[in-house]
mmCIF file of N, CA, C and O in Angstrom:
data_model
loop_
_atom_site.group_PDB
_atom_site.id
_atom_site.type_symbol
_atom_site.label_atom_id
_atom_site.label_comp_id
_atom_site.label_asym_id
_atom_site.label_seq_id
_atom_site.Cartn_x
_atom_site.Cartn_y
_atom_site.Cartn_z
ATOM 1 N N LEU A 1 16.250 -24.556 -28.283
ATOM 2 C CA LEU A 1 17.304 -24.986 -29.163
ATOM 3 C C LEU A 1 16.897 -24.634 -30.591
ATOM 4 O O LEU A 1 15.810 -25.001 -31.030
ATOM 5 N N LEU A 2 17.724 -23.921 -31.299
ATOM 6 C CA LEU A 2 17.462 -23.527 -32.684
ATOM 7 C C LEU A 2 18.537 -24.150 -33.566
ATOM 8 O O LEU A 2 19.730 -23.980 -33.313
ATOM 9 N N SER A 3 18.110 -24.889 -34.586
ATOM 10 C CA SER A 3 19.067 -25.522 -35.487
ATOM 11 C C SER A 3 19.507 -24.550 -36.573
ATOM 12 O O SER A 3 18.893 -23.499 -36.771
ATOM 13 N N ALA A 4 20.520 -24.931 -37.299
ATOM 14 C CA ALA A 4 21.045 -24.084 -38.371
ATOM 15 C C ALA A 4 20.031 -23.886 -39.490
ATOM 16 O O ALA A 4 20.067 -22.877 -40.189
ATOM 17 N N ASP A 5 19.103 -24.833 -39.637
ATOM 18 C CA ASP A 5 18.116 -24.691 -40.714
ATOM 19 C C ASP A 5 16.809 -24.072 -40.230
ATOM 20 O O ASP A 5 15.785 -24.130 -40.905
ATOM 21 N N GLY A 6 16.823 -23.461 -39.054
ATOM 22 C CA GLY A 6 15.688 -22.690 -38.575
ATOM 23 C C GLY A 6 14.612 -23.468 -37.835
ATOM 24 O O GLY A 6 13.525 -22.951 -37.613
ATOM 25 N N CYS A 7 14.887 -24.695 -37.443
ATOM 26 C CA CYS A 7 13.922 -25.475 -36.668
ATOM 27 C C CYS A 7 14.180 -25.265 -35.180
ATOM 28 O O CYS A 7 15.317 -25.147 -34.752
ATOM 29 N N THR A 8 13.111 -25.207 -34.420
ATOM 30 C CA THR A 8 13.210 -24.933 -32.994
ATOM 31 C C THR A 8 12.617 -26.094 -32.199
ATOM 32 O O THR A 8 11.579 -26.628 -32.580
ATOM 33 N N ILE A 9 13.272 -26.451 -31.103
ATOM 34 C CA ILE A 9 12.758 -27.446 -30.167
ATOM 35 C C ILE A 9 12.765 -26.805 -28.787
ATOM 36 O O ILE A 9 13.744 -26.180 -28.386
ATOM 37 N N LYS A 10 11.656 -26.970 -28.078
ATOM 38 C CA LYS A 10 11.519 -26.369 -26.751
ATOM 39 C C LYS A 10 10.898 -27.395 -25.809
ATOM 40 O O LYS A 10 9.900 -28.030 -26.147
ATOM 41 N N MET A 11 11.476 -27.554 -24.628
ATOM 42 C CA MET A 11 10.953 -28.465 -23.618
ATOM 43 C C MET A 11 10.590 -27.654 -22.388
ATOM 44 O O MET A 11 11.369 -26.816 -21.944
ATOM 45 N N ARG A 12 9.383 -27.910 -21.862
ATOM 46 C CA ARG A 12 8.945 -27.208 -20.651
ATOM 47 C C ARG A 12 8.328 -28.197 -19.672
ATOM 48 O O ARG A 12 7.712 -29.172 -20.072
ATOM 49 N N ARG A 13 8.467 -27.885 -18.409
ATOM 50 C CA ARG A 13 7.780 -28.613 -17.346
ATOM 51 C C ARG A 13 7.076 -27.574 -16.492
ATOM 52 O O ARG A 13 7.686 -26.607 -16.050
ATOM 53 N N VAL A 14 5.779 -27.764 -16.300
ATOM 54 C CA VAL A 14 5.001 -26.841 -15.476
ATOM 55 C C VAL A 14 4.228 -27.650 -14.446
ATOM 56 O O VAL A 14 3.955 -28.835 -14.639
ATOM 57 N N ASP A 15 3.865 -27.005 -13.370
ATOM 58 C CA ASP A 15 3.088 -27.668 -12.329
ATOM 59 C C ASP A 15 1.731 -28.100 -12.864
ATOM 60 O O ASP A 15 1.089 -27.379 -13.617
ATOM 61 N N ASN A 16 1.303 -29.268 -12.470
ATOM 62 C CA ASN A 16 -0.024 -29.786 -12.805
ATOM 63 C C ASN A 16 -0.875 -29.583 -11.556
ATOM 64 O O ASN A 16 -1.107 -30.504 -10.788
ATOM 65 N N TYR A 17 -1.294 -28.349 -11.335
ATOM 66 C CA TYR A 17 -1.931 -27.938 -10.082
ATOM 67 C C TYR A 17 -3.100 -28.808 -9.655
ATOM 68 O O TYR A 17 -3.233 -29.160 -8.505
ATOM 69 N N ASP A 18 -3.974 -29.143 -10.583
ATOM 70 C CA ASP A 18 -5.149 -29.930 -10.231
ATOM 71 C C ASP A 18 -4.993 -31.404 -10.573
ATOM 72 O O ASP A 18 -5.970 -32.149 -10.563
ATOM 73 N N GLY A 19 -3.771 -31.835 -10.902
ATOM 74 C CA GLY A 19 -3.544 -33.230 -11.224
ATOM 75 C C GLY A 19 -4.269 -33.687 -12.470
ATOM 76 O O GLY A 19 -4.720 -34.829 -12.557
ATOM 77 N N GLY A 20 -4.393 -32.802 -13.463
ATOM 78 C CA GLY A 20 -5.086 -33.138 -14.700
ATOM 79 C C GLY A 20 -4.466 -34.340 -15.399
ATOM 80 O O GLY A 20 -3.250 -34.471 -15.466
ATOM 81 N N THR A 21 -5.296 -35.222 -15.911
ATOM 82 C CA THR A 21 -4.826 -36.415 -16.606
ATOM 83 C C THR A 21 -4.374 -36.062 -18.022
ATOM 84 O O THR A 21 -4.652 -34.974 -18.524
ATOM 85 N N ILE A 22 -3.746 -37.017 -18.674
ATOM 86 C CA ILE A 22 -3.344 -36.794 -20.063
ATOM 87 C C ILE A 22 -4.569 -36.574 -20.938
ATOM 88 O O ILE A 22 -4.524 -35.798 -21.899
ATOM 89 N N ASP A 23 -5.702 -37.179 -20.597
ATOM 90 C CA ASP A 23 -6.930 -36.943 -21.373
ATOM 91 C C ASP A 23 -7.393 -35.489 -21.256
ATOM 92 O O ASP A 23 -7.794 -34.876 -22.244
ATOM 93 N N PHE A 24 -7.321 -34.933 -20.053
ATOM 94 C CA PHE A 24 -7.673 -33.526 -19.850
ATOM 95 C C PHE A 24 -6.766 -32.633 -20.687
ATOM 96 O O PHE A 24 -7.236 -31.752 -21.419
ATOM 97 N N TRP A 25 -5.449 -32.847 -20.598
ATOM 98 C CA TRP A 25 -4.495 -32.006 -21.321
ATOM 99 C C TRP A 25 -4.598 -32.200 -22.830
ATOM 100 O O TRP A 25 -4.384 -31.263 -23.598
ATOM 101 N N THR A 26 -4.954 -33.414 -23.275
ATOM 102 C CA THR A 26 -5.143 -33.662 -24.701
ATOM 103 C C THR A 26 -6.281 -32.814 -25.254
ATOM 104 O O THR A 26 -6.150 -32.167 -26.301
ATOM 105 N N THR A 27 -7.391 -32.815 -24.554
ATOM 106 C CA THR A 27 -8.551 -32.025 -24.988
ATOM 107 C C THR A 27 -8.210 -30.545 -25.052
ATOM 108 O O THR A 27 -8.515 -29.858 -26.032
ATOM 109 N N LEU A 28 -7.558 -30.041 -24.011
ATOM 110 C CA LEU A 28 -7.188 -28.621 -23.975
ATOM 111 C C LEU A 28 -6.181 -28.278 -25.074
ATOM 112 O O LEU A 28 -6.312 -27.259 -25.757
ATOM 113 N N ALA A 29 -5.190 -29.137 -25.261
ATOM 114 C CA ALA A 29 -4.169 -28.869 -26.281
ATOM 115 C C ALA A 29 -4.767 -28.844 -27.678
ATOM 116 O O ALA A 29 -4.461 -27.949 -28.477
ATOM 117 N N LYS A 30 -5.629 -29.806 -28.000
ATOM 118 C CA LYS A 30 -6.239 -29.839 -29.331
ATOM 119 C C LYS A 30 -7.036 -28.567 -29.599
ATOM 120 O O LYS A 30 -6.936 -27.960 -30.665
ATOM 121 N N LYS A 31 -7.810 -28.157 -28.625
ATOM 122 C CA LYS A 31 -8.613 -26.948 -28.786
ATOM 123 C C LYS A 31 -7.710 -25.727 -28.996
ATOM 124 O O LYS A 31 -7.949 -24.911 -29.887
ATOM 125 N N THR A 32 -6.675 -25.615 -28.189
ATOM 126 C CA THR A 32 -5.765 -24.477 -28.286
ATOM 127 C C THR A 32 -5.013 -24.470 -29.610
ATOM 128 O O THR A 32 -4.886 -23.421 -30.250
ATOM 129 N N LEU A 33 -4.515 -25.632 -30.028
ATOM 130 C CA LEU A 33 -3.757 -25.696 -31.284
ATOM 131 C C LEU A 33 -4.613 -25.306 -32.476
ATOM 132 O O LEU A 33 -4.174 -24.564 -33.353
ATOM 133 N N ILE A 34 -5.824 -25.791 -32.512
ATOM 134 C CA ILE A 34 -6.692 -25.535 -33.657
ATOM 135 C C ILE A 34 -7.256 -24.118 -33.624
ATOM 136 O O ILE A 34 -7.187 -23.391 -34.612
ATOM 137 N N GLU A 35 -7.807 -23.709 -32.489
ATOM 138 C CA GLU A 35 -8.484 -22.415 -32.420
ATOM 139 C C GLU A 35 -7.546 -21.225 -32.275
ATOM 140 O O GLU A 35 -7.761 -20.194 -32.892
ATOM 141 N N ASN A 36 -6.519 -21.341 -31.453
ATOM 142 C CA ASN A 36 -5.661 -20.189 -31.176
ATOM 143 C C ASN A 36 -4.410 -20.120 -32.047
ATOM 144 O O ASN A 36 -3.934 -19.039 -32.342
ATOM 145 N N ARG A 37 -3.883 -21.247 -32.416
ATOM 146 C CA ARG A 37 -2.647 -21.251 -33.197
ATOM 147 C C ARG A 37 -2.868 -21.560 -34.663
ATOM 148 O O ARG A 37 -1.925 -21.556 -35.442
ATOM 149 N N ALA A 38 -4.097 -21.891 -35.038
ATOM 150 C CA ALA A 38 -4.460 -22.186 -36.430
ATOM 151 C C ALA A 38 -3.593 -23.298 -37.023
ATOM 152 O O ALA A 38 -3.156 -23.221 -38.166
ATOM 153 N N ILE A 39 -3.363 -24.333 -36.234
ATOM 154 C CA ILE A 39 -2.612 -25.492 -36.697
ATOM 155 C C ILE A 39 -3.609 -26.501 -37.271
ATOM 156 O O ILE A 39 -4.594 -26.845 -36.625
ATOM 157 N N ALA A 40 -3.367 -26.975 -38.482
ATOM 158 C CA ALA A 40 -4.179 -28.040 -39.063
ATOM 159 C C ALA A 40 -3.538 -29.366 -38.650
ATOM 160 O O ALA A 40 -2.449 -29.714 -39.123
ATOM 161 N N LEU A 41 -4.178 -30.081 -37.720
ATOM 162 C CA LEU A 41 -3.610 -31.325 -37.221
ATOM 163 C C LEU A 41 -3.642 -32.400 -38.300
ATOM 164 O O LEU A 41 -4.662 -32.622 -38.939
ATOM 165 N N THR A 42 -2.510 -33.073 -38.483
ATOM 166 C CA THR A 42 -2.409 -34.162 -39.448
ATOM 167 C C THR A 42 -2.230 -35.502 -38.750
ATOM 168 O O THR A 42 -2.376 -36.545 -39.371
ATOM 169 N N ASP A 43 -1.892 -35.471 -37.457
ATOM 170 C CA ASP A 43 -1.725 -36.702 -36.685
ATOM 171 C C ASP A 43 -1.932 -36.383 -35.213
ATOM 172 O O ASP A 43 -1.588 -35.300 -34.741
ATOM 173 N N ASP A 44 -2.491 -37.341 -34.507
ATOM 174 C CA ASP A 44 -2.753 -37.221 -33.070
ATOM 175 C C ASP A 44 -2.787 -38.656 -32.560
ATOM 176 O O ASP A 44 -3.686 -39.410 -32.933
ATOM 177 N N HIS A 45 -1.781 -39.036 -31.783
ATOM 178 C CA HIS A 45 -1.728 -40.420 -31.332
ATOM 179 C C HIS A 45 -1.116 -40.534 -29.934
ATOM 180 O O HIS A 45 -0.368 -39.665 -29.506
ATOM 181 N N PRO A 46 -1.445 -41.630 -29.248
ATOM 182 C CA PRO A 46 -0.879 -41.845 -27.918
ATOM 183 C C PRO A 46 0.579 -42.272 -28.016
ATOM 184 O O PRO A 46 1.022 -42.799 -29.037
ATOM 185 N N ALA A 47 1.295 -42.034 -26.937
ATOM 186 C CA ALA A 47 2.691 -42.455 -26.814
ATOM 187 C C ALA A 47 2.923 -42.808 -25.346
ATOM 188 O O ALA A 47 2.055 -42.582 -24.498
ATOM 189 N N THR A 48 4.088 -43.331 -25.059
ATOM 190 C CA THR A 48 4.444 -43.687 -23.689
ATOM 191 C C THR A 48 5.893 -43.297 -23.457
ATOM 192 O O THR A 48 6.761 -43.586 -24.286
ATOM 193 N N LEU A 49 6.147 -42.647 -22.319
ATOM 194 C CA LEU A 49 7.520 -42.302 -21.961
ATOM 195 C C LEU A 49 8.261 -43.546 -21.487
ATOM 196 O O LEU A 49 7.655 -44.578 -21.191
ATOM 197 N N SER A 50 9.575 -43.435 -21.369
ATOM 198 C CA SER A 50 10.395 -44.572 -20.958
ATOM 199 C C SER A 50 10.025 -45.099 -19.576
ATOM 200 O O SER A 50 10.222 -46.265 -19.281
ATOM 201 N N ASP A 51 9.445 -44.236 -18.732
ATOM 202 C CA ASP A 51 9.048 -44.657 -17.387
ATOM 203 C C ASP A 51 7.583 -45.101 -17.333
ATOM 204 O O ASP A 51 7.011 -45.233 -16.269
ATOM 205 N N LYS A 52 6.975 -45.308 -18.509
ATOM 206 C CA LYS A 52 5.583 -45.771 -18.666
ATOM 207 C C LYS A 52 4.533 -44.692 -18.435
ATOM 208 O O LYS A 52 3.347 -44.967 -18.353
ATOM 209 N N THR A 53 4.934 -43.427 -18.325
ATOM 210 C CA THR A 53 3.976 -42.324 -18.214
ATOM 211 C C THR A 53 3.246 -42.174 -19.541
ATOM 212 O O THR A 53 3.888 -42.081 -20.593
ATOM 213 N N PRO A 54 1.897 -42.137 -19.517
ATOM 214 C CA PRO A 54 1.156 -41.943 -20.763
ATOM 215 C C PRO A 54 1.412 -40.554 -21.342
ATOM 216 O O PRO A 54 1.562 -39.581 -20.603
ATOM 217 N N ALA A 55 1.456 -40.490 -22.657
ATOM 218 C CA ALA A 55 1.734 -39.229 -23.344
ATOM 219 C C ALA A 55 0.856 -39.139 -24.591
ATOM 220 O O ALA A 55 0.163 -40.085 -24.953
ATOM 221 N N ARG A 56 0.924 -38.000 -25.241
ATOM 222 C CA ARG A 56 0.162 -37.765 -26.465
ATOM 223 C C ARG A 56 1.034 -36.965 -27.415
ATOM 224 O O ARG A 56 1.787 -36.082 -26.992
ATOM 225 N N VAL A 57 0.914 -37.248 -28.699
ATOM 226 C CA VAL A 57 1.698 -36.558 -29.725
ATOM 227 C C VAL A 57 0.751 -35.964 -30.755
ATOM 228 O O VAL A 57 -0.146 -36.644 -31.254
ATOM 229 N N PHE A 58 0.949 -34.688 -31.045
ATOM 230 C CA PHE A 58 0.177 -33.961 -32.055
ATOM 231 C C PHE A 58 1.144 -33.475 -33.123
ATOM 232 O O PHE A 58 2.194 -32.931 -32.801
ATOM 233 N N VAL A 59 0.762 -33.630 -34.370
ATOM 234 C CA VAL A 59 1.566 -33.136 -35.487
ATOM 235 C C VAL A 59 0.629 -32.337 -36.385
ATOM 236 O O VAL A 59 -0.518 -32.735 -36.605
ATOM 237 N N GLY A 60 1.134 -31.234 -36.891
ATOM 238 C CA GLY A 60 0.308 -30.421 -37.760
ATOM 239 C C GLY A 60 1.134 -29.511 -38.635
ATOM 240 O O GLY A 60 2.366 -29.525 -38.591
ATOM 241 N N VAL A 61 0.414 -28.739 -39.430
ATOM 242 C CA VAL A 61 1.056 -27.761 -40.305
ATOM 243 C C VAL A 61 0.336 -26.432 -40.170
ATOM 244 O O VAL A 61 -0.846 -26.378 -39.828
ATOM 245 N N LYS A 62 1.073 -25.398 -40.431
ATOM 246 C CA LYS A 62 0.505 -24.058 -40.427
ATOM 247 C C LYS A 62 0.953 -23.377 -41.709
ATOM 248 O O LYS A 62 2.143 -23.369 -42.038
ATOM 249 N N ASP A 63 -0.009 -22.839 -42.413
ATOM 250 C CA ASP A 63 0.280 -22.145 -43.655
ATOM 251 C C ASP A 63 0.291 -20.655 -43.351
ATOM 252 O O ASP A 63 -0.735 -20.069 -43.044
ATOM 253 N N THR A 64 1.465 -20.051 -43.427
ATOM 254 C CA THR A 64 1.624 -18.637 -43.087
ATOM 255 C C THR A 64 1.769 -17.756 -44.328
ATOM 256 O O THR A 64 2.121 -16.593 -44.208
ATOM 257 N N GLY A 65 1.524 -18.356 -45.494
ATOM 258 C CA GLY A 65 1.674 -17.580 -46.726
ATOM 259 C C GLY A 65 3.017 -17.803 -47.383
ATOM 260 O O GLY A 65 3.167 -17.610 -48.580
ATOM 261 N N GLY A 66 4.003 -18.206 -46.609
ATOM 262 C CA GLY A 66 5.320 -18.541 -47.146
ATOM 263 C C GLY A 66 5.454 -20.053 -47.119
ATOM 264 O O GLY A 66 4.474 -20.772 -47.293
ATOM 265 N N PRO A 67 6.648 -20.522 -46.853
ATOM 266 C CA PRO A 67 6.818 -21.969 -46.730
ATOM 267 C C PRO A 67 5.953 -22.515 -45.583
ATOM 268 O O PRO A 67 5.842 -21.883 -44.534
ATOM 269 N N LYS A 68 5.336 -23.673 -45.791
ATOM 270 C CA LYS A 68 4.523 -24.281 -44.737
ATOM 271 C C LYS A 68 5.401 -24.629 -43.546
ATOM 272 O O LYS A 68 6.555 -25.006 -43.694
ATOM 273 N N GLN A 69 4.820 -24.468 -42.366
ATOM 274 C CA GLN A 69 5.522 -24.738 -41.118
ATOM 275 C C GLN A 69 5.011 -26.050 -40.519
ATOM 276 O O GLN A 69 3.800 -26.239 -40.386
ATOM 277 N N SER A 70 5.931 -26.950 -40.175
ATOM 278 C CA SER A 70 5.570 -28.162 -39.439
ATOM 279 C C SER A 70 5.566 -27.833 -37.967
ATOM 280 O O SER A 70 6.337 -26.980 -37.495
ATOM 281 N N TYR A 71 4.710 -28.521 -37.227
ATOM 282 C CA TYR A 71 4.616 -28.303 -35.787
ATOM 283 C C TYR A 71 4.366 -29.644 -35.114
ATOM 284 O O TYR A 71 3.568 -30.452 -35.607
ATOM 285 N N MET A 72 5.038 -29.878 -34.005
ATOM 286 C CA MET A 72 4.816 -31.078 -33.205
ATOM 287 C C MET A 72 4.732 -30.677 -31.745
ATOM 288 O O MET A 72 5.526 -29.864 -31.266
ATOM 289 N N LEU A 73 3.745 -31.239 -31.062
ATOM 290 C CA LEU A 73 3.612 -31.067 -29.621
ATOM 291 C C LEU A 73 3.512 -32.449 -29.005
ATOM 292 O O LEU A 73 2.651 -33.246 -29.398
ATOM 293 N N CYS A 74 4.394 -32.742 -28.073
ATOM 294 C CA CYS A 74 4.361 -33.987 -27.324
ATOM 295 C C CYS A 74 4.050 -33.610 -25.879
ATOM 296 O O CYS A 74 4.719 -32.750 -25.308
ATOM 297 N N LEU A 75 3.015 -34.230 -25.313
ATOM 298 C CA LEU A 75 2.579 -33.923 -23.947
ATOM 299 C C LEU A 75 2.634 -35.164 -23.079
ATOM 300 O O LEU A 75 2.319 -36.259 -23.533
ATOM 301 N N ALA A 76 2.989 -34.968 -21.838
ATOM 302 C CA ALA A 76 2.892 -36.022 -20.824
ATOM 303 C C ALA A 76 2.468 -35.349 -19.529
ATOM 304 O O ALA A 76 2.796 -34.184 -19.281
ATOM 305 N N ALA A 77 1.723 -36.084 -18.709
ATOM 306 C CA ALA A 77 1.243 -35.510 -17.455
ATOM 307 C C ALA A 77 1.373 -36.532 -16.333
ATOM 308 O O ALA A 77 0.977 -37.686 -16.485
ATOM 309 N N THR A 78 1.954 -36.086 -15.237
ATOM 310 C CA THR A 78 1.970 -36.860 -14.008
ATOM 311 C C THR A 78 1.085 -36.110 -13.018
ATOM 312 O O THR A 78 0.588 -35.027 -13.327
ATOM 313 N N ASP A 79 0.896 -36.660 -11.845
ATOM 314 C CA ASP A 79 0.097 -35.946 -10.845
ATOM 315 C C ASP A 79 0.704 -34.588 -10.520
ATOM 316 O O ASP A 79 -0.009 -33.647 -10.197
ATOM 317 N N ARG A 80 2.015 -34.484 -10.622
ATOM 318 C CA ARG A 80 2.711 -33.264 -10.202
ATOM 319 C C ARG A 80 3.044 -32.291 -11.336
ATOM 320 O O ARG A 80 2.993 -31.083 -11.151
ATOM 321 N N TYR A 81 3.413 -32.817 -12.509
ATOM 322 C CA TYR A 81 3.885 -31.953 -13.596
ATOM 323 C C TYR A 81 3.247 -32.304 -14.941
ATOM 324 O O TYR A 81 2.815 -33.431 -15.167
ATOM 325 N N VAL A 82 3.259 -31.303 -15.825
ATOM 326 C CA VAL A 82 2.914 -31.485 -17.232
ATOM 327 C C VAL A 82 4.182 -31.164 -18.020
ATOM 328 O O VAL A 82 4.834 -30.141 -17.787
ATOM 329 N N TYR A 83 4.518 -32.049 -18.947
ATOM 330 C CA TYR A 83 5.707 -31.884 -19.777
ATOM 331 C C TYR A 83 5.253 -31.587 -21.196
ATOM 332 O O TYR A 83 4.411 -32.304 -21.745
ATOM 333 N N ALA A 84 5.788 -30.530 -21.773
ATOM 334 C CA ALA A 84 5.463 -30.148 -23.148
ATOM 335 C C ALA A 84 6.762 -30.047 -23.939
ATOM 336 O O ALA A 84 7.679 -29.324 -23.556
ATOM 337 N N PHE A 85 6.819 -30.783 -25.014
ATOM 338 C CA PHE A 85 7.980 -30.830 -25.883
ATOM 339 C C PHE A 85 7.483 -30.374 -27.249
ATOM 340 O O PHE A 85 6.657 -31.051 -27.855
ATOM 341 N N GLU A 86 7.929 -29.211 -27.704
ATOM 342 C CA GLU A 86 7.464 -28.649 -28.965
ATOM 343 C C GLU A 86 8.596 -28.576 -29.981
ATOM 344 O O GLU A 86 9.743 -28.306 -29.617
ATOM 345 N N ALA A 87 8.244 -28.781 -31.241
ATOM 346 C CA ALA A 87 9.187 -28.593 -32.340
ATOM 347 C C ALA A 87 8.436 -27.896 -33.469
ATOM 348 O O ALA A 87 7.289 -28.231 -33.751
ATOM 349 N N TRP A 88 9.084 -26.930 -34.096
ATOM 350 C CA TRP A 88 8.458 -26.251 -35.229
ATOM 351 C C TRP A 88 9.526 -25.694 -36.145
ATOM 352 O O TRP A 88 10.664 -25.455 -35.746
ATOM 353 N N GLY A 89 9.129 -25.507 -37.398
ATOM 354 C CA GLY A 89 10.038 -24.956 -38.399
ATOM 355 C C GLY A 89 9.539 -25.257 -39.796
ATOM 356 O O GLY A 89 8.489 -25.868 -39.987
ATOM 357 N N ASP A 90 10.300 -24.821 -40.770
ATOM 358 C CA ASP A 90 9.970 -25.037 -42.175
ATOM 359 C C ASP A 90 9.703 -26.531 -42.397
ATOM 360 O O ASP A 90 10.529 -27.374 -42.039
ATOM 361 N N ALA A 91 8.550 -26.846 -42.972
ATOM 362 C CA ALA A 91 8.151 -28.241 -43.166
ATOM 363 C C ALA A 91 9.184 -29.027 -43.968
ATOM 364 O O ALA A 91 9.389 -30.212 -43.717
ATOM 365 N N ARG A 92 9.835 -28.381 -44.898
ATOM 366 C CA ARG A 92 10.841 -29.093 -45.710
ATOM 367 C C ARG A 92 12.005 -29.566 -44.854
ATOM 368 O O ARG A 92 12.620 -30.580 -45.149
ATOM 369 N N ASN A 93 12.311 -28.824 -43.796
ATOM 370 C CA ASN A 93 13.439 -29.171 -42.942
ATOM 371 C C ASN A 93 13.046 -30.053 -41.756
ATOM 372 O O ASN A 93 13.795 -30.937 -41.360
ATOM 373 N N LEU A 94 11.879 -29.799 -41.167
ATOM 374 C CA LEU A 94 11.498 -30.501 -39.950
ATOM 375 C C LEU A 94 10.744 -31.805 -40.194
ATOM 376 O O LEU A 94 10.994 -32.809 -39.520
ATOM 377 N N ALA A 95 9.825 -31.818 -41.144
ATOM 378 C CA ALA A 95 8.955 -32.981 -41.347
ATOM 379 C C ALA A 95 9.720 -34.308 -41.465
ATOM 380 O O ALA A 95 9.297 -35.301 -40.881
ATOM 381 N N PRO A 96 10.846 -34.349 -42.173
ATOM 382 C CA PRO A 96 11.556 -35.629 -42.278
ATOM 383 C C PRO A 96 12.124 -36.140 -40.946
ATOM 384 O O PRO A 96 12.505 -37.303 -40.845
ATOM 385 N N HIS A 97 12.159 -35.278 -39.928
ATOM 386 C CA HIS A 97 12.779 -35.653 -38.657
ATOM 387 C C HIS A 97 11.786 -35.807 -37.503
ATOM 388 O O HIS A 97 12.183 -36.013 -36.362
ATOM 389 N N LEU A 98 10.496 -35.701 -37.784
ATOM 390 C CA LEU A 98 9.505 -35.741 -36.706
ATOM 391 C C LEU A 98 9.517 -37.061 -35.940
ATOM 392 O O LEU A 98 9.337 -37.068 -34.723
ATOM 393 N N ALA A 99 9.750 -38.169 -36.605
ATOM 394 C CA ALA A 99 9.820 -39.457 -35.897
ATOM 395 C C ALA A 99 10.981 -39.465 -34.908
ATOM 396 O O ALA A 99 10.854 -39.988 -33.787
ATOM 397 N N ASP A 100 12.089 -38.866 -35.289
ATOM 398 C CA ASP A 100 13.240 -38.788 -34.381
ATOM 399 C C ASP A 100 12.965 -37.860 -33.211
ATOM 400 O O ASP A 100 13.397 -38.125 -32.090
ATOM 401 N N VAL A 101 12.247 -36.770 -33.462
ATOM 402 C CA VAL A 101 11.885 -35.849 -32.380
ATOM 403 C C VAL A 101 10.982 -36.567 -31.381
ATOM 404 O O VAL A 101 11.190 -36.484 -30.164
ATOM 405 N N GLU A 102 9.999 -37.304 -31.885
ATOM 406 C CA GLU A 102 9.107 -38.054 -30.989
ATOM 407 C C GLU A 102 9.891 -39.101 -30.197
ATOM 408 O O GLU A 102 9.689 -39.259 -28.988
ATOM 409 N N LYS A 103 10.785 -39.798 -30.859
ATOM 410 C CA LYS A 103 11.593 -40.815 -30.173
ATOM 411 C C LYS A 103 12.408 -40.180 -29.050
ATOM 412 O O LYS A 103 12.521 -40.741 -27.957
ATOM 413 N N SER A 104 12.952 -39.012 -29.293
ATOM 414 C CA SER A 104 13.706 -38.294 -28.265
ATOM 415 C C SER A 104 12.819 -37.975 -27.070
ATOM 416 O O SER A 104 13.205 -38.161 -25.918
ATOM 417 N N PHE A 105 11.603 -37.495 -27.341
ATOM 418 C CA PHE A 105 10.667 -37.166 -26.260
ATOM 419 C C PHE A 105 10.342 -38.396 -25.427
ATOM 420 O O PHE A 105 10.303 -38.328 -24.203
ATOM 421 N N THR A 106 10.107 -39.513 -26.069
ATOM 422 C CA THR A 106 9.690 -40.705 -25.321
ATOM 423 C C THR A 106 10.801 -41.291 -24.467
ATOM 424 O O THR A 106 10.531 -42.164 -23.641
ATOM 425 N N THR A 107 12.029 -40.818 -24.606
ATOM 426 C CA THR A 107 13.101 -41.273 -23.717
ATOM 427 C C THR A 107 13.045 -40.569 -22.359
ATOM 428 O O THR A 107 13.769 -40.943 -21.444
ATOM 429 N N LEU A 108 12.184 -39.563 -22.246
ATOM 430 C CA LEU A 108 12.052 -38.819 -20.989
ATOM 431 C C LEU A 108 11.604 -39.747 -19.859
ATOM 432 O O LEU A 108 10.701 -40.555 -20.035
ATOM 433 N N ASP A 109 12.233 -39.618 -18.725
ATOM 434 C CA ASP A 109 11.835 -40.327 -17.516
ATOM 435 C C ASP A 109 11.290 -39.273 -16.565
ATOM 436 O O ASP A 109 12.036 -38.562 -15.912
ATOM 437 N N ALA A 110 9.962 -39.154 -16.515
ATOM 438 C CA ALA A 110 9.317 -38.100 -15.742
ATOM 439 C C ALA A 110 9.515 -38.268 -14.239
ATOM 440 O O ALA A 110 9.307 -37.333 -13.481
ATOM 441 N N ARG A 111 9.938 -39.429 -13.802
ATOM 442 C CA ARG A 111 10.180 -39.639 -12.369
ATOM 443 C C ARG A 111 11.422 -38.871 -11.896
ATOM 444 O O ARG A 111 11.560 -38.593 -10.724
ATOM 445 N N HIS A 112 12.298 -38.539 -12.842
ATOM 446 C CA HIS A 112 13.584 -37.918 -12.465
ATOM 447 C C HIS A 112 13.830 -36.583 -13.124
ATOM 448 O O HIS A 112 14.951 -36.111 -13.176
ATOM 449 N N TRP A 113 12.794 -35.943 -13.624
ATOM 450 C CA TRP A 113 12.995 -34.626 -14.254
ATOM 451 C C TRP A 113 11.972 -33.664 -13.802
ATOM 452 O O TRP A 113 10.842 -33.854 -13.671
#
């Protein structure tokens, strides 16, 4: 989903082949965000989906030489699936709405999606 002001939101569900816990995925995500995507994390906190599935939320910024880019990754993991909800875009446009993006993610019921 791309908004008129250039912000993007993407939701994915992938198989959790080895049944990795949210702690496993948190460690992997942090390493990937920092080392491969050059995201400077500004927040990293636990969350819970509406069905009580544990989740994790990462917020950061990326300086690309132009306007700073805000980035959010919300992760949840069940024995069967990993859910990744990403949002990114110009920090001036996205940053004021990150709480709403997180709230939207936490309404997910992983038992039925």
